[in-house]
Structure formats: structure tokens, C-alpha cells
GROMACS .gro file of C-alpha atoms in nm:
model
  118
    1GLU     CA    1  -0.670  -2.009   0.542
    2GLU     CA    2  -0.870  -2.013   0.915
    3LEU     CA    3  -0.978  -1.632   0.829
    4THR     CA    4  -1.156  -1.718   0.454
    5HIS     CA    5  -1.480  -1.885   0.642
    6THR     CA    6  -1.786  -1.665   0.611
    7ALA     CA    7  -1.927  -1.733   0.962
    8TYR     CA    8  -1.763  -1.804   1.299
    9CYS     CA    9  -1.833  -1.896   1.637
   10ASN     CA   10  -1.796  -1.651   1.970
   11GLY     CA   11  -1.488  -1.857   2.097
   12CYS     CA   12  -1.317  -1.893   1.729
   13TYR     CA   13  -1.432  -1.484   1.654
   14HIS     CA   14  -1.244  -1.393   1.962
   15GLN     CA   15  -0.934  -1.630   1.980
   16LYS     CA   16  -0.875  -1.582   1.596
   17VAL     CA   17  -1.051  -1.312   1.332
   18ALA     CA   18  -0.998  -1.027   1.609
   19PRO     CA   19  -0.659  -1.036   1.679
   20ALA     CA   20  -0.604  -1.045   1.306
   21MET     CA   21  -0.862  -0.734   1.277
   22GLU     CA   22  -0.663  -0.563   1.526
   23ILE     CA   23  -0.283  -0.641   1.322
   24TYR     CA   24  -0.438  -0.538   0.987
   25LEU     CA   25  -0.606  -0.221   1.136
   26GLU     CA   26  -0.291  -0.086   1.323
   27THR     CA   27  -0.103  -0.162   0.919
   28MET     CA   28  -0.356   0.035   0.770
   29GLN     CA   29  -0.324   0.319   1.052
   30ARG     CA   30   0.074   0.304   0.968
   31ALA     CA   31   0.024   0.266   0.600
   32GLU     CA   32  -0.202   0.603   0.563
   33GLY     CA   33   0.105   0.767   0.770
   34LEU     CA   34   0.352   0.676   0.541
   35TYR     CA   35   0.531   0.897   0.326
   36VAL     CA   36   0.498   0.891  -0.090
   37PHE     CA   37   0.748   0.977  -0.347
   38GLU     CA   38   0.713   0.962  -0.724
   39LYS     CA   39   0.969   0.904  -0.944
   40ALA     CA   40   1.004   1.225  -1.066
   41THR     CA   41   1.077   1.340  -0.680
   42ARG     CA   42   1.409   1.442  -0.659
   43HIS     CA   43   1.647   1.450  -0.347
   44VAL     CA   44   1.485   1.212  -0.117
   45PRO     CA   45   1.658   1.166   0.212
   46LEU     CA   46   1.696   0.774   0.144
   47ILE     CA   47   1.831   0.546   0.425
   48MET     CA   48   1.760   0.197   0.283
   49ARG     CA   49   1.558   0.113   0.017
   50SER     CA   50   1.434  -0.239  -0.064
   51LYS     CA   51   1.536  -0.434  -0.380
   52HIS     CA   52   1.226  -0.569  -0.457
   53LYS     CA   53   0.997  -0.367  -0.675
   54MET     CA   54   0.641  -0.380  -0.538
   55SER     CA   55   0.328  -0.360  -0.803
   56VAL     CA   56  -0.020  -0.325  -0.791
   57GLU     CA   57  -0.249  -0.377  -1.092
   58ASN     CA   58  -0.663  -0.374  -1.139
   59CYS     CA   59  -0.697  -0.116  -0.862
   60VAL     CA   60  -1.021   0.116  -0.894
   61ASP     CA   61  -0.911   0.489  -0.831
   62ARG     CA   62  -0.542   0.616  -0.737
   63LYS     CA   63  -0.557   0.737  -0.363
   64GLU     CA   64  -0.625   0.317  -0.347
   65THR     CA   65  -0.362   0.197  -0.557
   66ILE     CA   66  -0.103   0.410  -0.367
   67LEU     CA   67  -0.245   0.281   0.000
   68ARG     CA   68  -0.190  -0.045  -0.108
   69LEU     CA   69   0.176   0.039  -0.210
   70ALA     CA   70   0.167   0.198   0.107
   71PHE     CA   71   0.024  -0.083   0.340
   72TRP     CA   72   0.249  -0.364   0.234
   73ALA     CA   73   0.564  -0.131   0.279
   74ALA     CA   74   0.421  -0.032   0.682
   75GLU     CA   75   0.403  -0.449   0.685
   76GLN     CA   76   0.719  -0.471   0.606
   77ALA     CA   77   0.846  -0.187   0.879
   78PHE     CA   78   0.950   0.027   0.631
   79ASN     CA   79   0.826   0.468   0.679
   80ALA     CA   80   0.797   0.523   0.335
   81VAL     CA   81   0.755   0.421  -0.061
   82THR     CA   82   0.981   0.541  -0.311
   83GLY     CA   83   0.991   0.576  -0.696
   84ILE     CA   84   0.640   0.521  -0.755
   85GLU     CA   85   0.503   0.471  -1.085
   86VAL     CA   86   0.120   0.496  -1.146
   87VAL     CA   87  -0.052   0.420  -1.473
   88CYS     CA   88  -0.384   0.493  -1.579
   89GLU     CA   89  -0.537   0.271  -1.802
   90LYS     CA   90  -0.933   0.342  -1.993
   91VAL     CA   91  -1.141   0.063  -2.004
   92ARG     CA   92  -1.436   0.074  -2.252
   93LEU     CA   93  -1.723  -0.165  -2.220
   94ASN     CA   94  -2.012  -0.166  -2.456
   95GLY     CA   95  -2.077   0.227  -2.413
   96TYR     CA   96  -1.920   0.267  -2.058
   97GLN     CA   97  -1.612   0.373  -1.929
   98THR     CA   98  -1.431   0.303  -1.683
   99SER     CA   99  -1.037   0.321  -1.528
  100LYS     CA  100  -0.777   0.047  -1.432
  101TRP     CA  101  -0.493   0.196  -1.199
  102SER     CA  102  -0.173   0.005  -1.163
  103ALA     CA  103   0.177   0.109  -1.009
  104THR     CA  104   0.513   0.016  -0.924
  105GLY     CA  105   0.745   0.143  -0.633
  106TYR     CA  106   1.015   0.060  -0.373
  107ALA     CA  107   0.948   0.001  -0.038
  108SER     CA  108   1.203   0.247   0.162
  109LYS     CA  109   1.312   0.386   0.501
  110ILE     CA  110   1.399   0.741   0.483
  111ASP     CA  111   1.556   1.013   0.675
  112VAL     CA  112   1.254   1.172   0.882
  113LEU     CA  113   1.442   1.469   0.980
  114GLY     CA  114   1.560   1.599   0.677
  115ILE     CA  115   1.259   1.610   0.523
  116GLU     CA  116   1.059   1.785   0.827
  117SER     CA  117   1.361   2.058   0.840
  118LYS     CA  118   1.312   2.176   0.461
   0.00000   0.00000   0.00000
């Protein structure tokens, strides 16, 4: 709630916004380095998988859709997203065509050494 304002004084910015932005950027950097496995991938060296399926809807493109799943997994201290199913839906608006992307997947911890040795 504190981060929803449009303008901040200098003190409030350095006290509330700057630390939150730093955490966000660090999580985004970890998310970009996460391993991503689609549902069709076989032989994933899985250590642990979350019981809760994550889902993302109404994204602009495939890359953003997968990055959102990875961001949520990085927030929960996982190092991979497994079982990803990505769906693209074409939307037509008065002669203009665009796409809506959605995806589901599980935040997971995998054996990184098992992947790098292959």
C-alpha cells in the first residue's frame, strides 16, 4: 500500500521505495537465471516441487509469460520452473489481431549438477 503513490518526498523515497526497488531488481535478476522446463521435457533432476500450481494470464508475449512464472519462483527461493504449459489465444478486434498468452507451471528445486554434467 505504501508503494502505490505516484509521488514521494525525498525521505519517504529513500526509506520505503528504494529498498523495495532493490529487492525487486535482485529478484528479477535471479528470475532471469532460473531453469525453465516445459511439460514435454523428460528426465528433470527434481529435488523438490511446489504443491501449488502457478498460473499467469493475459500477457503480451511468450517471453514475458515465462518470466512472470520465473519471478514468482525466485521470490519463493526456488531455482527452476517445471511442467510449464504455455497457451496462445488469438484475439481479433475490428480487423486488428493480437495475442493473449497464458501459462501454468510449478516452482521447483532441481539438482543443478545433474543438468550441467549432461
